[in-house]
Amino acid sequence: MAVRCDLAAAPSVGKVSLRETAMRGAKILQTISRLVLAIFCLLALPSPGLAGEAEWQSLLESGVSEFKAAWRTSSWKSADKHFVQAATLLEKALHEAKDVFGPNHPNTAKTILKLAVCYSPPEVVLNRSINPIGDPTEMANQALGIIESRFGNSSPEYIEALIDVAEVHFGSLERDQAFTLWARIVGMLEKHYGPDHAAIAEVLL
């Protein structure tokens, strides 16, 4: 007896296999596209370290700007506000610097110096809204030691730090120490840049 086979009703192995292959390929491409998009998004995000450094730089510059603004105003009340804001910003900058760079990094030392300068004037010492985190002179000497260990005691970085140390002494009414340091700084600048460099005029002014 002959067996009749209905080919139309039978499944096509070749066609099903091709369809499955196409579907799998589409899923793979979709997965790859999602991975590429995720990688692109990650690359587009700022590095935590770079973001932290930018935040530190912004806080430092804003703090220094507020400190300078305190000396330009003719109102004591306004000056006090600027001093408080300067101290607050520089303290935040120091916290950021320690997190981003570490406690013994030159950028951290630079921040300590600016904060020490901010703490040193009598106007700040007498301001009850400001609670210094340390003695200005001790802070300045600590920061200077960090700079010296990294760059030596005749580098431009050391000279810049020494200017801040002199400012701390002057603000703390230790005028003899300040003038002694300024004389030393002028000699170092003349050695580095010559007697007519603009940096010397800035120190003398």
Short mmCIF file of C-alpha atoms in Angstrom, two decimals:
data_model
loop_
_atom_site.label_atom_id
_atom_site.label_comp_id
_atom_site.label_asym_id
_atom_site.label_seq_id
_atom_site.Cartn_x
_atom_site.Cartn_y
_atom_site.Cartn_z
CA MET A 1 0.00 0.00 0.00
CA ALA A 2 1.43 3.41 -1.00
CA VAL A 3 1.96 6.00 1.70
CA ARG A 4 1.00 9.53 0.68
CA CYS A 5 3.13 12.29 2.09
CA ASP A 6 1.70 15.82 2.13
CA LEU A 7 4.78 18.02 1.64
CA ALA A 8 2.78 21.23 2.03
CA ALA A 9 1.73 20.23 5.55
CA ALA A 10 5.22 19.16 6.61
CA PRO A 11 7.40 21.79 8.32
CA SER A 12 10.29 23.18 6.32
CA VAL A 13 13.40 22.55 8.30
CA GLY A 14 15.47 24.85 6.14
CA LYS A 15 13.07 27.77 6.36
CA VAL A 16 12.60 27.49 10.14
CA SER A 17 16.35 27.31 10.68
CA LEU A 18 16.90 30.39 8.55
CA ARG A 19 14.20 32.31 10.42
CA GLU A 20 15.66 31.36 13.82
CA THR A 21 19.11 32.35 12.68
CA ALA A 22 17.86 35.74 11.55
CA MET A 23 16.04 36.31 14.85
CA ARG A 24 19.10 35.33 16.86
CA GLY A 25 21.27 37.62 14.76
CA ALA A 26 18.87 40.50 15.32
CA LYS A 27 18.95 39.92 19.09
CA ILE A 28 22.75 39.83 19.06
CA LEU A 29 22.92 43.08 17.10
CA GLN A 30 20.43 44.65 19.51
CA THR A 31 22.52 43.57 22.48
CA ILE A 32 25.71 44.91 20.88
CA SER A 33 23.97 48.23 20.15
CA ARG A 34 22.93 48.54 23.79
CA LEU A 35 26.47 47.78 24.96
CA VAL A 36 27.94 50.35 22.58
CA LEU A 37 25.42 52.95 23.81
CA ALA A 38 26.22 52.15 27.45
CA ILE A 39 29.98 52.46 26.81
CA PHE A 40 29.45 55.76 25.00
CA CYS A 41 27.43 57.12 27.93
CA LEU A 42 30.14 56.06 30.38
CA LEU A 43 32.85 57.71 28.30
CA ALA A 44 30.78 60.88 28.07
CA LEU A 45 30.57 61.17 31.86
CA PRO A 46 33.35 63.25 33.49
CA SER A 47 35.97 61.34 35.42
CA PRO A 48 35.36 61.56 39.20
CA GLY A 49 38.94 62.73 39.64
CA LEU A 50 38.62 65.47 37.01
CA ALA A 51 35.28 66.57 38.43
CA GLY A 52 36.78 66.74 41.91
CA GLU A 53 39.76 68.74 40.69
CA ALA A 54 37.46 71.22 38.93
CA GLU A 55 35.39 71.60 42.10
CA TRP A 56 38.53 72.18 44.16
CA GLN A 57 39.82 74.79 41.72
CA SER A 58 36.49 76.61 41.71
CA LEU A 59 36.27 76.66 45.52
CA LEU A 60 39.88 77.84 45.86
CA GLU A 61 39.51 80.68 43.36
CA SER A 62 36.19 81.78 44.84
CA GLY A 63 37.64 81.77 48.36
CA VAL A 64 40.66 83.85 47.35
CA SER A 65 38.35 86.25 45.48
CA GLU A 66 36.16 86.71 48.57
CA PHE A 67 39.22 87.36 50.74
CA LYS A 68 40.44 90.06 48.36
CA ALA A 69 36.95 91.56 48.21
CA ALA A 70 36.98 91.96 52.00
CA TRP A 71 39.91 94.39 51.74
CA ARG A 72 38.33 96.39 48.93
CA THR A 73 35.10 97.22 50.71
CA SER A 74 34.76 100.31 52.89
CA SER A 75 32.16 98.76 55.18
CA TRP A 76 33.31 96.66 58.15
CA LYS A 77 30.04 94.76 58.09
CA SER A 78 30.48 93.90 54.44
CA ALA A 79 34.13 92.98 55.03
CA ASP A 80 33.14 90.57 57.79
CA LYS A 81 30.73 88.83 55.42
CA HIS A 82 33.46 88.48 52.81
CA PHE A 83 35.89 87.09 55.40
CA VAL A 84 33.33 84.51 56.58
CA GLN A 85 32.56 83.48 53.01
CA ALA A 86 36.25 83.27 52.16
CA ALA A 87 36.99 81.02 55.14
CA THR A 88 34.00 78.80 54.37
CA LEU A 89 34.96 78.37 50.72
CA LEU A 90 38.64 77.74 51.45
CA GLU A 91 37.80 75.19 54.15
CA LYS A 92 35.62 73.37 51.61
CA ALA A 93 38.45 73.62 49.07
CA LEU A 94 40.85 72.05 51.56
CA HIS A 95 38.44 69.20 52.24
CA GLU A 96 38.08 68.64 48.49
CA ALA A 97 41.85 68.80 47.96
CA LYS A 98 42.50 66.14 50.60
CA ASP A 99 39.90 63.88 49.03
CA VAL A 100 41.10 64.36 45.45
CA PHE A 101 44.88 64.74 45.83
CA GLY A 102 45.71 63.45 49.30
CA PRO A 103 47.05 65.29 52.37
CA ASN A 104 50.63 65.72 51.13
CA HIS A 105 49.98 66.90 47.59
CA PRO A 106 51.22 70.35 46.44
CA ASN A 107 47.65 71.38 45.58
CA THR A 108 46.60 70.54 49.11
CA ALA A 109 49.54 72.54 50.45
CA LYS A 110 48.56 75.47 48.24
CA THR A 111 45.05 75.37 49.69
CA ILE A 112 46.38 75.22 53.25
CA LEU A 113 48.48 78.31 52.54
CA LYS A 114 45.54 80.30 51.19
CA LEU A 115 43.45 79.29 54.19
CA ALA A 116 46.26 80.26 56.57
CA VAL A 117 46.48 83.68 54.88
CA CYS A 118 42.71 84.04 55.33
CA TYR A 119 42.89 83.14 59.02
CA SER A 120 45.78 85.46 59.89
CA PRO A 121 44.38 89.04 59.96
CA PRO A 122 43.08 90.37 63.31
CA GLU A 123 39.76 91.12 61.60
CA VAL A 124 39.32 87.38 61.07
CA VAL A 125 40.71 86.36 64.46
CA LEU A 126 38.14 88.59 66.18
CA ASN A 127 35.29 87.37 63.99
CA ARG A 128 33.24 84.97 66.10
CA SER A 129 31.61 83.49 63.00
CA ILE A 130 34.94 82.01 61.92
CA ASN A 131 36.40 79.02 63.77
CA PRO A 132 39.90 78.34 62.38
CA ILE A 133 40.83 74.69 62.00
CA GLY A 134 44.41 75.46 63.05
CA ASP A 135 47.01 78.10 63.86
CA PRO A 136 47.80 80.10 60.69
CA THR A 137 51.58 80.10 61.20
CA GLU A 138 51.70 76.37 61.91
CA MET A 139 49.50 75.67 58.89
CA ALA A 140 51.71 77.80 56.65
CA ASN A 141 54.91 76.10 57.82
CA GLN A 142 53.33 72.68 57.31
CA ALA A 143 52.32 73.56 53.75
CA LEU A 144 55.73 75.08 53.00
CA GLY A 145 57.35 71.81 54.08
CA ILE A 146 55.18 69.87 51.60
CA ILE A 147 56.14 72.22 48.77
CA GLU A 148 59.84 72.08 49.67
CA SER A 149 59.88 68.28 49.81
CA ARG A 150 58.36 68.10 46.34
CA PHE A 151 60.07 70.97 44.49
CA GLY A 152 63.08 71.99 46.59
CA ASN A 153 63.74 75.33 48.30
CA SER A 154 64.72 77.38 45.26
CA SER A 155 61.93 76.52 42.83
CA PRO A 156 59.22 78.93 41.59
CA GLU A 157 56.66 76.83 43.48
CA TYR A 158 58.61 77.30 46.71
CA ILE A 159 58.91 81.05 46.13
CA GLU A 160 55.15 81.31 45.55
CA ALA A 161 54.51 79.42 48.77
CA LEU A 162 57.00 81.61 50.64
CA ILE A 163 55.05 84.71 49.56
CA ASP A 164 51.96 83.28 51.24
CA VAL A 165 53.96 82.48 54.38
CA ALA A 166 55.12 86.10 54.50
CA GLU A 167 51.49 87.20 54.12
CA VAL A 168 50.55 85.02 57.08
CA HIS A 169 53.25 86.63 59.25
CA PHE A 170 52.19 90.11 58.14
CA GLY A 171 48.52 89.40 58.80
CA SER A 172 49.41 87.98 62.22
CA LEU A 173 51.20 91.26 63.03
CA GLU A 174 54.58 89.49 62.96
CA ARG A 175 55.96 92.25 60.77
CA ASP A 176 59.69 91.60 61.30
CA GLN A 177 59.35 87.99 60.10
CA ALA A 178 57.27 89.15 57.16
CA PHE A 179 59.79 91.77 56.01
CA THR A 180 62.67 89.31 56.44
CA LEU A 181 60.87 86.82 54.21
CA TRP A 182 60.00 89.45 51.62
CA ALA A 183 63.66 90.47 51.40
CA ARG A 184 64.59 86.82 50.88
CA ILE A 185 61.87 86.41 48.24
CA VAL A 186 63.05 89.46 46.30
CA GLY A 187 66.58 88.05 46.25
CA MET A 188 65.32 84.68 44.99
CA LEU A 189 63.18 86.32 42.31
CA GLU A 190 66.09 88.47 41.11
CA LYS A 191 68.20 85.33 40.84
CA HIS A 192 65.52 83.52 38.84
CA TYR A 193 64.14 86.28 36.63
CA GLY A 194 66.44 89.30 36.86
CA PRO A 195 66.00 92.57 38.82
CA ASP A 196 63.39 94.09 36.49
CA HIS A 197 60.82 91.27 36.46
CA ALA A 198 57.17 92.14 37.15
CA ALA A 199 56.99 89.51 39.93
CA ILE A 200 59.43 91.56 42.01
CA ALA A 201 57.32 94.68 41.69
CA GLU A 202 54.27 92.71 42.90
CA VAL A 203 56.11 91.61 46.04
CA LEU A 204 57.41 95.10 46.75
CA LEU A 205 53.93 96.58 46.35
#
